[in-house]
Steps between C-alpha positions, in 0.01 A plus 500: 500500500155668477363669810166382648218748424214585737184707449280590798134580437299692762131573500425845641351541842116526517292808431150585624355400163670164530361450850149592366543240223475755218669465161802728543712487179620838379321684783782672684431471869741480797570204730334468836707657782619335820580159356764290682748383234847359459752764383825469310631861517853422397418284201772566247300398193311676226132540574276540196122512474164635404452874484189487716525649846420174685809340361721805559378520857563124554855533375565801722352315808697182441831625352532843654710730285595244234456661153179404320481477120154540352375285217125558420485160325501337842157653571205292596248397234278795404138420599373794294136597578497236783772673702401549870192274458435176683375163383162571653469823301586325173358151526180579306699647206516251206834629377643459847379143522644424158832655605519281811483196267778625268722758655792392282343636183220725610553843653281718723347805314796735449724259687746224394500123470742271692671435164566873461623512859736212447652655185603823669609334828721248321665784308567688827627190668750416229615859477557509880673165507735613224579839648534416874674245713277311749211750462212536745171569323214661697174445308143367522306174520434467129856558379636267773261221409596537134874485581466209738289312242771551233822477703451307822656153534161371618238506219162647600230681320454878540231488765651206687781730636424646840657843491403684821572871558852531632606165368860466376599232250872441433572322172841348432667421167853361431584816304351809337505335159247242611253773597544689173440181309166466679590192698325412824692564822665202669352585847294760678400593855229718645475703816255760633592859590188562716449351841135440411322505165198724477360342185 
């Protein structure tokens, strides 16, 4: 009989840029210190995630000394020339306004579209699911929204998913084969690692 298969998705803890409502994609900045979070130091599962420091630090904070396997394809969307800028700084830019209306196909200057993001994240997700048992993936808001849109048992559009910093979604399938075939999970749950959300 096949074994049930679970994937846990965690959005990294917030950074100063997140708190200041800046576009923080490939910008490599640390998480805010002093956060009160739930910890699972003895978690005996494989933790995989983005190579950016905010994800590595989140994994270290939450899972203690559990080994962390880096996969750069779990990075956030690259916002290119708009990195570290805010809506107010960009709102008069015609290319920015056009992008807001079609983020799936359009990319920021020197950045990437949501379609490009989805392609690399899906590859990383399937590789991780094939290689590891019950993996925990520490990633970013964009990749998590993409994966929830594609795999969650509840169908929602990309922006309808509320994915707060420190949120943890656990997705359950009847077996690993179902994941690798691209099937939606049969159930999922969500909890929050932080006692209070700064965003």
